[in-house]
Tab-separated table of C-alpha atoms in Angstrom:
chain	number	residue	atom	x	y	z
A	1	MET	CA	20.592	3.669	-24.850
A	2	SER	CA	19.981	6.822	-26.730
A	3	SER	CA	17.314	7.543	-29.599
A	4	ILE	CA	14.331	5.305	-29.159
A	5	VAL	CA	12.699	4.455	-32.643
A	6	LYS	CA	8.911	3.554	-31.916
A	7	GLU	CA	6.278	1.938	-33.897
A	8	ASN	CA	2.804	0.835	-33.123
A	9	ARG	CA	3.057	-2.149	-31.922
A	10	ALA	CA	6.785	-3.008	-31.299
A	11	ILE	CA	9.712	-1.203	-30.172
A	12	LEU	CA	13.394	-1.115	-31.488
A	13	LEU	CA	15.249	0.579	-28.789
A	14	HIS	CA	18.298	1.573	-30.763
A	15	GLU	CA	19.210	1.777	-34.613
A	16	ASN	CA	21.926	-0.918	-33.867
A	17	ASP	CA	19.831	-3.538	-32.332
A	18	ASN	CA	18.916	-6.735	-34.061
A	19	VAL	CA	15.829	-7.740	-31.762
A	20	ALA	CA	12.697	-5.673	-31.388
A	21	THR	CA	10.154	-5.966	-28.373
A	22	ALA	CA	6.594	-6.647	-28.766
A	23	LEU	CA	4.487	-3.887	-27.179
A	24	GLU	CA	1.304	-6.101	-27.301
A	25	ASP	CA	0.400	-9.512	-27.957
A	26	LEU	CA	1.251	-10.435	-31.761
A	27	THR	CA	0.213	-12.990	-34.007
A	28	ARG	CA	2.136	-14.986	-36.736
A	29	HIS	CA	2.271	-13.429	-39.908
A	30	ALA	CA	1.632	-9.948	-38.541
A	31	GLN	CA	3.972	-7.667	-40.388
A	32	LEU	CA	5.972	-5.021	-38.768
A	33	LYS	CA	7.780	-2.218	-39.859
A	34	LEU	CA	10.852	-1.344	-37.563
A	35	GLY	CA	13.489	1.556	-37.423
A	36	ALA	CA	15.062	2.537	-40.533
A	37	ASN	CA	14.429	-0.714	-42.353
A	38	PRO	CA	11.887	0.048	-45.317
A	39	ASN	CA	10.778	-3.476	-45.456
A	40	GLU	CA	7.945	-4.911	-43.147
A	41	ILE	CA	8.934	-7.971	-41.149
A	42	PRO	CA	6.551	-11.194	-40.969
A	43	LEU	CA	6.621	-12.749	-37.699
A	44	LEU	CA	7.202	-16.654	-38.156
A	45	GLN	CA	5.180	-17.001	-34.746
A	46	ASP	CA	3.123	-15.335	-32.075
A	47	ILE	CA	5.125	-13.177	-30.011
A	48	GLN	CA	3.831	-12.392	-26.429
A	49	PHE	CA	4.016	-8.908	-25.111
A	50	GLY	CA	7.268	-7.985	-23.800
A	51	HIS	CA	9.102	-10.728	-25.710
A	52	LYS	CA	11.701	-10.369	-28.433
A	53	PHE	CA	11.981	-11.101	-32.069
A	54	ALA	CA	14.749	-11.016	-34.707
A	55	ILE	CA	14.507	-8.050	-37.331
A	56	GLN	CA	17.111	-9.460	-39.317
A	57	THR	CA	19.196	-12.811	-39.556
A	58	ILE	CA	21.006	-13.624	-36.675
A	59	GLN	CA	24.021	-16.031	-36.717
A	60	LYS	CA	24.923	-18.762	-34.295
A	61	GLY	CA	27.633	-17.313	-32.037
A	62	GLU	CA	26.514	-13.812	-32.891
A	63	ILE	CA	25.857	-10.885	-30.438
A	64	VAL	CA	22.256	-10.340	-29.801
A	65	LYS	CA	21.724	-6.544	-29.232
A	66	LYS	CA	19.103	-4.636	-27.382
A	67	TYR	CA	19.573	-1.113	-26.015
A	68	GLY	CA	22.450	-0.943	-28.662
A	69	VAL	CA	24.494	-3.274	-26.513
A	70	SER	CA	25.138	-6.762	-26.244
A	71	ILE	CA	22.572	-8.819	-24.202
A	72	GLY	CA	24.059	-11.969	-25.084
A	73	MET	CA	25.063	-14.492	-27.894
A	74	ALA	CA	22.679	-16.563	-30.343
A	75	THR	CA	22.828	-20.232	-29.741
A	76	LYS	CA	21.792	-21.102	-32.961
A	77	LYS	CA	20.749	-19.250	-36.254
A	78	ILE	CA	17.852	-17.171	-35.616
A	79	GLN	CA	15.642	-15.980	-38.832
A	80	PRO	CA	13.995	-12.464	-39.080
A	81	GLY	CA	10.360	-12.475	-37.286
A	82	GLU	CA	11.675	-15.613	-35.067
A	83	HIS	CA	10.964	-15.515	-31.165
A	84	VAL	CA	14.270	-14.706	-29.340
A	85	HIS	CA	14.486	-16.104	-25.993
A	86	LEU	CA	15.950	-18.929	-23.862
A	87	HIS	CA	16.006	-21.511	-26.527
A	88	ASN	CA	18.325	-19.409	-28.768
A	89	LEU	CA	20.114	-16.826	-26.730
A	90	MET	CA	22.672	-17.100	-23.750
A	91	SER	CA	24.006	-14.855	-21.338
A	92	LEU	CA	28.128	-14.157	-21.527
A	93	GLN	CA	28.280	-13.602	-17.834
A	94	MET	CA	29.326	-17.364	-16.958
A	95	LYS	CA	32.914	-17.510	-16.977
A	96	GLY	CA	34.763	-19.621	-19.570
A	97	ASP	CA	34.837	-20.444	-23.361
A	98	PRO	CA	31.454	-19.083	-24.859
A	99	HIS	CA	31.748	-21.303	-27.589
A	100	GLU	CA	31.941	-24.396	-25.292
A	101	GLY	CA	28.446	-23.301	-23.820
A	102	LEU	CA	27.251	-23.039	-27.342
A	103	GLN	CA	27.705	-26.483	-27.754
A	104	LYS	CA	25.865	-27.302	-24.943
A	105	GLY	CA	22.991	-25.612	-26.037
A	106	GLY	CA	23.797	-22.417	-24.223
A	107	TRP	CA	24.327	-21.549	-20.624
A	108	LYS	CA	21.171	-20.984	-18.408
A	109	ASN	CA	20.504	-17.990	-16.037
A	110	ARG	CA	19.472	-20.378	-13.050
A	111	ASN	CA	20.365	-23.855	-12.087
A	112	THR	CA	17.128	-24.836	-10.977
B	1	MET	CA	7.950	19.763	3.250
B	2	LYS	CA	8.108	18.807	6.928
B	3	GLY	CA	10.263	16.316	8.654
B	4	TYR	CA	11.651	15.524	12.152
B	5	LYS	CA	15.067	16.396	13.331
B	6	ARG	CA	16.301	13.480	15.931
B	7	ALA	CA	18.774	14.064	18.502
B	8	ASP	CA	21.778	12.718	16.409
B	9	GLY	CA	20.874	15.324	13.542
B	10	ARG	CA	19.645	13.002	11.138
B	11	ILE	CA	16.255	13.852	9.549
B	12	GLY	CA	12.908	11.805	9.448
B	13	ILE	CA	9.797	11.774	7.252
B	14	ARG	CA	7.965	9.529	9.390
B	15	ASN	CA	7.223	9.250	13.321
B	16	HIS	CA	6.931	5.921	14.496
B	17	ILE	CA	7.705	3.797	17.510
B	18	GLU	CA	9.640	0.730	16.823
B	19	VAL	CA	9.149	-2.643	18.552
B	20	ILE	CA	11.731	-4.904	17.751
B	21	TYR	CA	11.826	-8.511	18.630
B	22	THR	CA	15.164	-10.243	19.107
B	23	VAL	CA	14.199	-13.789	18.402
B	24	GLU	CA	10.981	-15.516	17.087
B	25	CYS	CA	10.106	-16.379	20.629
B	26	ALA	CA	9.358	-12.608	21.455
B	27	HIS	CA	7.620	-12.293	17.875
B	28	HIS	CA	4.144	-12.831	19.151
B	29	ILE	CA	4.322	-10.454	22.330
B	30	ALA	CA	6.111	-7.730	20.061
B	31	ASP	CA	3.154	-8.163	17.730
B	32	MET	CA	0.514	-7.750	20.631
B	33	ILE	CA	1.964	-4.663	21.626
B	34	ALA	CA	2.163	-3.074	18.179
B	35	ARG	CA	-1.253	-4.165	17.577
B	36	LYS	CA	-2.809	-2.237	20.659
B	37	VAL	CA	-1.000	1.143	19.987
B	38	ASP	CA	-1.430	3.198	16.856
B	39	GLY	CA	1.759	4.559	15.605
B	40	ALA	CA	3.797	1.248	16.678
B	41	GLU	CA	5.895	-0.878	14.206
B	42	VAL	CA	7.148	-4.392	14.740
B	43	PHE	CA	9.625	-6.241	12.781
B	44	GLY	CA	12.685	-7.901	14.159
B	45	PHE	CA	14.968	-11.366	13.741
B	46	THR	CA	13.680	-14.817	14.216
B	47	GLY	CA	17.028	-16.620	15.147
B	48	CYS	CA	18.283	-17.553	18.475
B	49	TYR	CA	22.129	-17.582	17.348
B	50	SER	CA	23.701	-14.266	16.737
B	51	ASP	CA	24.692	-13.123	13.352
B	52	PRO	CA	26.455	-10.072	12.783
B	53	TYR	CA	24.613	-9.009	9.805
B	54	ALA	CA	21.438	-9.547	11.221
B	55	PHE	CA	22.575	-7.386	14.348
B	56	ARG	CA	23.812	-4.700	12.590
B	57	MET	CA	20.438	-4.532	10.695
B	58	LEU	CA	18.638	-4.212	13.952
B	59	VAL	CA	21.180	-1.719	15.168
B	60	GLU	CA	20.558	0.448	12.117
B	61	LEU	CA	17.007	-0.030	11.813
B	62	GLY	CA	16.395	1.153	15.190
B	63	LYS	CA	18.501	4.079	14.912
B	64	HIS	CA	16.712	5.018	11.834
B	65	PRO	CA	15.405	8.819	11.917
B	66	ASN	CA	11.909	7.809	10.675
B	67	ALA	CA	11.328	6.325	14.219
B	68	ALA	CA	10.861	8.539	17.495
B	69	GLY	CA	11.478	5.558	20.031
B	70	VAL	CA	12.252	1.901	20.277
B	71	ILE	CA	10.938	-0.899	22.261
B	72	VAL	CA	13.182	-3.945	22.080
B	73	VAL	CA	11.651	-7.180	23.023
B	74	ARG	CA	13.643	-10.332	24.027
B	75	LEU	CA	12.861	-13.650	25.510
B	76	GLY	CA	15.930	-13.353	27.825
B	77	CYS	CA	17.966	-16.854	26.787
B	78	GLU	CA	18.636	-15.998	23.081
B	79	SER	CA	22.258	-15.868	22.131
B	80	THR	CA	21.960	-12.232	20.498
B	81	ASP	CA	23.752	-9.693	22.810
B	82	VAL	CA	20.441	-7.796	23.436
B	83	ASP	CA	22.303	-5.203	25.884
B	84	ARG	CA	24.608	-4.615	23.296
B	85	LEU	CA	21.747	-3.996	20.776
B	86	VAL	CA	20.072	-1.681	23.155
B	87	ASN	CA	23.236	0.236	23.699
B	88	GLN	CA	24.186	0.750	20.373
B	89	ILE	CA	20.608	2.278	19.491
B	90	ARG	CA	20.744	4.425	22.252
B	91	GLU	CA	23.723	6.269	20.483
B	92	SER	CA	21.165	7.769	18.345
B	93	GLY	CA	20.135	9.695	21.557
B	94	LYS	CA	16.444	8.441	21.118
B	95	ARG	CA	14.562	6.565	23.999
B	96	VAL	CA	15.063	2.840	23.985
B	97	GLU	CA	13.162	0.417	26.563
B	98	PHE	CA	13.452	-3.202	26.513
B	99	ILE	CA	11.426	-5.841	27.848
B	100	ASN	CA	12.985	-9.404	29.102
B	101	ILE	CA	9.983	-11.638	28.742
B	102	GLN	CA	11.435	-14.329	31.358
B	103	GLU	CA	12.025	-11.765	33.981
B	104	THR	CA	9.105	-9.635	33.314
B	105	GLY	CA	6.884	-12.732	33.854
B	106	GLY	CA	5.219	-14.144	31.024
B	107	SER	CA	2.876	-12.905	28.144
B	108	MET	CA	0.332	-11.054	29.736
B	109	ALA	CA	2.854	-8.920	31.821
B	110	SER	CA	5.141	-8.410	29.019
B	111	ILE	CA	2.142	-6.909	26.775
B	112	GLU	CA	0.936	-4.763	29.696
B	113	LYS	CA	4.473	-3.272	30.127
B	114	GLY	CA	5.141	-3.025	26.184
B	115	VAL	CA	1.781	-1.208	25.806
B	116	GLN	CA	2.936	1.210	28.540
B	117	PHE	CA	6.097	2.058	27.276
B	118	ALA	CA	4.524	2.237	23.575
B	119	LYS	CA	1.597	4.790	24.711
B	120	GLU	CA	4.125	7.099	26.318
B	121	MET	CA	6.542	6.880	23.334
B	122	VAL	CA	3.584	7.895	20.759
B	123	ALA	CA	2.816	10.543	23.020
B	124	GLU	CA	6.189	11.861	23.332
B	125	ALA	CA	6.515	11.381	19.665
B	126	GLN	CA	3.396	13.789	18.717
B	127	GLN	CA	5.295	16.255	20.634
B	128	HIS	CA	8.274	16.039	18.585
B	129	GLU	CA	8.923	19.315	16.600
B	130	CYS	CA	8.220	19.518	13.225
B	131	ILE	CA	10.675	21.342	10.934
B	132	ASP	CA	10.890	22.579	7.244
B	133	ILE	CA	13.005	20.131	5.033
B	134	SER	CA	14.059	20.363	1.597
B	135	ALA	CA	15.106	18.116	-1.118
B	136	SER	CA	18.590	18.107	0.123
B	137	ASP	CA	17.249	16.318	3.650
B	138	LEU	CA	16.087	13.408	1.561
B	139	ILE	CA	17.823	10.222	1.153
B	140	ILE	CA	16.074	7.899	-1.091
B	141	GLY	CA	16.459	4.141	-2.043
B	142	VAL	CA	15.792	2.677	-5.445
B	143	GLU	CA	14.716	-1.155	-6.179
B	144	CYS	CA	12.927	-2.982	-8.725
B	145	GLY	CA	11.263	-6.198	-8.216
B	146	GLY	CA	9.143	-8.331	-10.218
B	147	SER	CA	10.872	-6.816	-13.507
B	148	ASP	CA	9.438	-7.733	-16.995
B	149	ALA	CA	10.402	-6.122	-20.389
B	150	THR	CA	8.428	-3.240	-19.592
B	151	SER	CA	10.571	-2.468	-16.702
B	152	GLY	CA	13.462	-0.971	-18.806
B	153	LEU	CA	11.055	0.885	-20.908
B	154	SER	CA	8.578	2.574	-18.591
B	155	ALA	CA	8.758	2.583	-14.987
B	156	ASN	CA	12.644	2.297	-14.647
B	157	PRO	CA	13.318	5.439	-17.184
B	158	ALA	CA	10.675	7.575	-15.829
B	159	THR	CA	11.900	6.710	-12.372
B	160	GLY	CA	15.264	7.712	-13.612
B	161	TRP	CA	14.411	10.633	-14.825
B	162	ALA	CA	13.004	11.532	-11.180
B	163	VAL	CA	16.167	10.762	-9.767
B	164	ASP	CA	18.187	12.889	-11.852
B	165	ARG	CA	16.036	15.786	-10.717
B	166	LEU	CA	16.573	14.578	-7.116
B	167	ILE	CA	20.549	14.503	-7.465
B	168	GLU	CA	20.186	17.971	-8.838
B	169	ALA	CA	18.259	19.449	-6.201
B	170	GLY	CA	20.770	18.092	-3.666
B	171	SER	CA	19.217	14.709	-2.672
B	172	THR	CA	20.982	11.562	-1.701
B	173	VAL	CA	20.007	8.337	-3.958
B	174	ILE	CA	21.156	4.907	-3.283
B	175	PHE	CA	20.637	2.170	-5.618
B	176	SER	CA	22.001	-1.451	-5.257
B	177	GLU	CA	21.591	-4.973	-6.387
B	178	LEU	CA	25.110	-5.337	-8.198
B	179	PRO	CA	24.167	-8.820	-9.337
B	180	GLU	CA	21.673	-7.296	-11.476
B	181	LEU	CA	23.892	-4.771	-12.961
B	182	LEU	CA	26.036	-7.321	-14.708
B	183	GLY	CA	26.370	-6.753	-18.235
B	184	CYS	CA	26.384	-2.856	-17.760
B	185	ASN	CA	30.240	-2.897	-16.461
B	186	ASP	CA	31.448	-0.485	-19.128
B	187	TYR	CA	28.623	2.125	-18.843
B	188	LEU	CA	28.433	2.025	-15.142
B	189	LEU	CA	32.346	2.295	-14.507
B	190	GLU	CA	32.042	5.292	-17.234
B	191	ARG	CA	29.899	7.188	-14.849
B	192	THR	CA	31.790	6.848	-11.501
B	193	ARG	CA	33.188	10.203	-9.940
B	194	ASP	CA	36.717	9.278	-9.512
B	195	ASP	CA	39.406	6.564	-9.672
B	196	GLN	CA	38.628	5.223	-6.192
B	197	VAL	CA	35.018	4.675	-6.748
B	198	ARG	CA	35.542	3.106	-10.520
B	199	SER	CA	37.999	0.476	-8.772
B	200	GLN	CA	35.594	-0.125	-5.712
B	201	LEU	CA	32.592	-0.523	-8.145
B	202	LEU	CA	34.770	-2.811	-10.607
B	203	ASP	CA	35.623	-5.025	-7.496
B	204	GLY	CA	32.236	-5.206	-6.504
B	205	LEU	CA	30.882	-6.064	-10.196
B	206	GLU	CA	33.692	-8.693	-10.348
B	207	ARG	CA	32.676	-10.316	-7.011
B	208	ALA	CA	28.904	-10.293	-8.247
B	209	GLN	CA	30.030	-12.136	-11.381
B	210	GLU	CA	32.242	-14.835	-9.420
B	211	LEU	CA	29.073	-15.173	-7.183
B	212	GLY	CA	26.777	-15.897	-9.988
B	213	ASN	CA	29.437	-18.393	-11.247
B	214	LEU	CA	29.884	-20.350	-8.005
B	215	LEU	CA	26.057	-20.419	-7.589
B	216	LYS	CA	25.825	-21.086	-11.142
B	217	THR	CA	22.697	-18.719	-11.011
B	218	PHE	CA	22.013	-15.336	-12.090
B	219	ALA	CA	19.377	-13.040	-10.849
B	220	VAL	CA	16.973	-13.921	-13.661
B	221	SER	CA	13.572	-15.525	-11.890
B	222	SER	CA	10.797	-17.598	-13.876
B	223	GLY	CA	8.785	-14.584	-13.907
B	224	ASN	CA	11.412	-12.484	-15.430
B	225	GLU	CA	11.843	-14.970	-18.337
B	226	GLU	CA	7.974	-15.384	-18.692
B	227	GLY	CA	7.849	-11.705	-18.693
B	228	GLY	CA	10.411	-11.753	-21.924
B	229	LEU	CA	13.552	-11.207	-20.217
B	230	THR	CA	16.385	-13.830	-21.428
B	231	THR	CA	19.628	-12.999	-19.924
B	232	ILE	CA	20.958	-11.101	-16.929
B	233	GLU	CA	22.560	-8.677	-19.097
B	234	GLU	CA	18.835	-7.715	-20.607
B	235	LYS	CA	17.584	-7.752	-17.180
B	236	SER	CA	20.501	-5.442	-15.892
B	237	LEU	CA	20.272	-2.916	-18.873
B	238	GLY	CA	16.731	-2.239	-17.885
B	239	ALA	CA	17.329	-2.192	-14.337
B	240	LEU	CA	20.296	0.333	-14.559
B	241	CYS	CA	17.620	2.839	-16.015
B	242	LYS	CA	16.144	3.571	-12.716
B	243	ALA	CA	19.554	5.024	-11.090
B	244	GLY	CA	19.227	7.818	-13.596
B	245	THR	CA	22.021	9.323	-15.636
B	246	LYS	CA	24.313	11.092	-12.876
B	247	PRO	CA	28.067	10.408	-11.919
B	248	ILE	CA	28.069	7.587	-9.366
B	249	ASP	CA	29.462	9.666	-6.405
B	250	GLY	CA	30.510	6.886	-3.763
B	251	ILE	CA	29.903	3.055	-2.984
B	252	LEU	CA	28.569	1.826	0.118
B	253	LYS	CA	29.047	-1.457	1.987
B	254	THR	CA	26.457	-3.159	4.159
B	255	ALA	CA	25.078	-0.794	6.717
B	256	GLU	CA	27.078	2.015	5.754
B	257	ARG	CA	25.478	5.443	5.180
B	258	PRO	CA	26.374	7.990	2.924
B	259	GLN	CA	28.201	10.961	4.312
B	260	LYS	CA	27.105	13.762	1.543
B	261	PRO	CA	24.446	13.962	-0.929
B	262	GLY	CA	25.053	12.218	-4.197
B	263	LEU	CA	24.369	9.270	-5.977
B	264	TYR	CA	25.600	5.927	-4.525
B	265	VAL	CA	25.825	2.007	-5.094
B	266	LEU	CA	25.419	-0.251	-2.314
B	267	ASP	CA	27.611	-3.373	-2.687
B	268	LYS	CA	26.200	-5.982	-0.308
B	269	VAL	CA	28.055	-8.878	-2.170
B	270	GLY	CA	30.417	-9.244	0.561
B	271	ALA	CA	33.665	-11.571	0.620
B	272	LEU	CA	33.364	-14.714	-1.422
B	273	ASP	CA	33.791	-17.809	0.575
B	274	THR	CA	32.760	-20.906	-1.012
B	275	ASN	CA	31.952	-22.945	2.140
B	276	GLN	CA	29.511	-20.443	3.257
B	277	LEU	CA	27.549	-19.339	-0.042
B	278	ASP	CA	23.997	-18.164	0.294
B	279	ILE	CA	21.869	-16.178	-2.122
B	280	TYR	CA	22.949	-12.760	-2.117
B	281	GLU	CA	19.458	-11.288	-1.500
B	282	GLU	CA	16.803	-13.768	-0.587
B	283	ASN	CA	14.040	-11.759	-1.821
B	284	ASP	CA	13.022	-7.990	-2.254
B	285	SER	CA	12.214	-6.923	1.184
B	286	ASP	CA	15.761	-8.326	2.291
B	287	GLY	CA	16.739	-5.635	-0.179
B	288	LEU	CA	14.534	-2.830	1.223
B	289	VAL	CA	15.776	-3.425	4.595
B	290	THR	CA	19.496	-3.080	3.541
B	291	LEU	CA	18.675	0.303	1.899
B	292	MET	CA	16.915	1.418	5.194
B	293	ALA	CA	19.914	0.143	7.237
B	294	SER	CA	21.939	2.484	4.902
B	295	GLY	CA	19.620	5.201	5.911
B	296	ALA	CA	17.071	5.489	3.187
B	297	GLN	CA	13.952	7.653	4.335
B	298	MET	CA	11.937	6.019	1.446
B	299	ILE	CA	12.108	3.696	-1.293
B	300	LEU	CA	11.117	4.007	-4.956
B	301	PHE	CA	10.287	0.502	-6.104
B	302	THR	CA	9.574	-0.304	-9.674
B	303	THR	CA	7.820	-3.120	-11.105
B	304	GLY	CA	6.309	-4.967	-14.236
B	305	ARG	CA	4.776	-7.806	-13.431
B	306	GLY	CA	3.790	-6.435	-9.993
B	307	SER	CA	4.667	-6.266	-6.483
B	308	VAL	CA	2.975	-5.550	-3.081
B	309	ILE	CA	5.537	-5.411	-0.495
B	310	GLY	CA	5.848	-2.502	1.599
B	311	SER	CA	7.544	-0.999	4.965
B	312	VAL	CA	6.247	1.511	7.424
B	313	LEU	CA	9.224	2.224	8.851
B	314	ALA	CA	10.438	3.528	5.324
B	315	PRO	CA	7.513	4.128	3.075
B	316	VAL	CA	7.667	2.161	-0.387
B	317	MET	CA	6.630	3.723	-3.387
B	318	LYS	CA	5.357	1.714	-6.145
B	319	ILE	CA	6.134	2.582	-9.763
B	320	CYS	CA	4.483	0.335	-12.489
B	321	GLY	CA	4.800	0.378	-16.132
B	322	ASN	CA	3.136	-2.630	-17.461
B	323	PRO	CA	-0.439	-1.779	-18.905
B	324	THR	CA	-2.030	-5.173	-17.567
B	325	THR	CA	-0.440	-5.252	-14.382
B	326	CYS	CA	-1.351	-1.556	-13.961
B	327	LYS	CA	-5.136	-2.654	-14.525
B	328	ARG	CA	-5.096	-5.638	-12.606
B	329	MET	CA	-3.291	-4.331	-9.575
B	330	SER	CA	-4.349	-0.789	-9.443
B	331	ASP	CA	-4.363	-0.433	-5.849
B	332	ASN	CA	-0.928	-1.220	-5.302
B	333	PHE	CA	0.469	1.629	-7.553
B	334	ASP	CA	1.528	5.123	-6.583
B	335	VAL	CA	2.601	5.887	-9.992
B	336	MET	CA	1.366	4.211	-13.129
B	337	ALA	CA	3.815	4.578	-16.097
B	338	HIS	CA	2.272	2.540	-18.594
B	339	GLY	CA	0.907	5.619	-20.574
B	340	ILE	CA	4.622	5.260	-21.847
B	341	ILE	CA	4.093	1.814	-23.528
B	342	GLU	CA	0.753	3.030	-24.783
B	343	GLY	CA	2.308	5.955	-26.614
B	344	ARG	CA	-0.019	8.377	-24.246
B	345	GLU	CA	2.581	9.660	-22.205
B	346	THR	CA	6.348	10.596	-22.543
B	347	ILE	CA	9.064	9.420	-20.074
B	348	GLU	CA	9.632	13.224	-18.841
B	349	GLU	CA	5.590	13.424	-17.977
B	350	VAL	CA	5.419	10.257	-15.924
B	351	GLY	CA	8.982	11.177	-14.383
B	352	GLN	CA	7.534	14.383	-13.322
B	353	ARG	CA	4.587	12.753	-11.874
B	354	THR	CA	7.184	10.269	-9.894
B	355	LEU	CA	8.881	13.437	-8.752
B	356	ASP	CA	5.770	15.342	-7.421
B	357	THR	CA	4.765	11.938	-5.789
B	358	ILE	CA	8.204	11.603	-3.950
B	359	TYR	CA	7.925	15.075	-2.358
B	360	HIS	CA	4.177	14.479	-1.337
B	361	LEU	CA	5.131	11.203	0.311
B	362	ALA	CA	8.051	12.674	2.033
B	363	ASP	CA	5.725	15.438	3.408
B	364	GLY	CA	3.739	12.706	5.243
B	365	GLN	CA	1.095	11.838	2.478
B	366	LEU	CA	0.877	7.738	2.851
B	367	SER	CA	2.058	5.524	0.112
B	368	ARG	CA	-0.155	2.817	-1.217
B	369	SER	CA	1.719	0.222	0.598
B	370	GLU	CA	1.306	2.243	3.986
B	371	MET	CA	-2.664	2.503	3.368
B	372	LEU	CA	-2.745	-1.124	2.518
B	373	GLU	CA	-0.802	-1.826	5.818
B	374	HIS	CA	2.265	-3.763	4.002
B	375	ARG	CA	5.108	-4.472	6.429
B	376	GLU	CA	7.275	-7.228	4.650
B	377	TYR	CA	10.479	-6.844	6.766
B	378	HIS	CA	12.932	-9.534	6.255
B	379	ILE	CA	16.109	-10.114	8.158
B	380	PRO	CA	17.795	-13.294	7.188
B	381	TYR	CA	21.064	-14.858	8.545
B	382	LYS	CA	23.999	-14.136	6.190
B	383	PRO	CA	26.901	-16.304	7.543
B	384	GLY	CA	29.978	-15.691	5.935
B	385	ARG	CA	29.004	-13.436	3.203
B	386	ALA	CA	27.280	-10.139	2.768
B	387	CYS	CA	28.031	-9.303	6.213
B	388	ASP	CA	31.475	-7.660	5.980
B	389	VAL	CA	29.983	-5.075	8.459
B	390	ILE	CA	31.658	-3.854	11.581
């Protein structure tokens, strides 16, 4: 939770993060330059304001980082520019073996 | 700033009369009394069967220093021990009257009697001496609701900046919602003042995690998810920003009040009993009541998706950092923090405005939620859990 690297339309909260947050509604194919990465990242899909997208390839089972720390584990392989949300990211606050959770497609926040 | 020193030495920043109903059957009569007298505020507990948690909330809200006097309205046959309630509130030294509807003789007579009491008490409250107060007299609660991905970028960091300045000025700040701090354990534990605080906090976090596992639910709502928050860890990291960066001086249990200035965490998780599990906090208003019961004179409430709730007993000050919400619901917010998202303002600039607004409201200026007459007090049954209160 230290240095904030701010770009125009999305924000990378920490240099160690592998996801960035959209600061406005972003459309597919938009090119975003984030953090120290000299290359622009093309979005693979529309990303709504406030939602996250991967800035690098994230493997299934890899920790997803925002604010420089873990916000959970990827439940499938995520491509750069892809939306990161409930369909591919799960919490690690459930007790038990996370890899079992992975096989079930990820733990959900809610039982409803 | 001006405030009111009460008989028990506590400092208030408002000077209301409370009308407390002790069962739903007495609710309407309490409402009618409050409606007829300016300065009277109504809330209560709807249940007929006594509940230790609800009882303690009524006692603490009754003793609250923002109230100069209290009128308790009961039907007469509810199970809650109203005599004990009245006596406990009277320990604060303030005037407490009570009305038994069945004995007084129905609606008209009870309303008339209540209005009489309320008018007398408002007149007495107006005579109450106003004294100069300073930041070190303030006890501020911090809560968030309707969070989205902007909460952790704008409203919460700006509020956290203001909280740091309050602590430096000698104020007391209380934050809560341990189930919404899961995932920040290492960082939170590092900030504890000493080993005792550390072990109490760790114990609370472990019970909060256990509760989430038992309920198979973490405190992420569908609105949070639509707003871009995916996991409880992500929500927690954003939520934690509102508590600033100062050391954590102590852990409070439900209805416990801080004994000296500093930064406190209110642990409401209670003992886990699998037979009597209920949702730890039913809604945001439930959370506001517990902060008031721990002595908060004012509550800072941060939001992204928008919230309207308020309280008159302890004013609720709203800070919103989502640009769309700020435009849509502008009448509800005391501080607009969306300039941070739009790159027009820094966290420090919005934090300074937040701090200035806190001092203005503490000095008597009305919050937006007070102006709009929001008063959503919610005191639910909390059987078994969350009521490890005396």
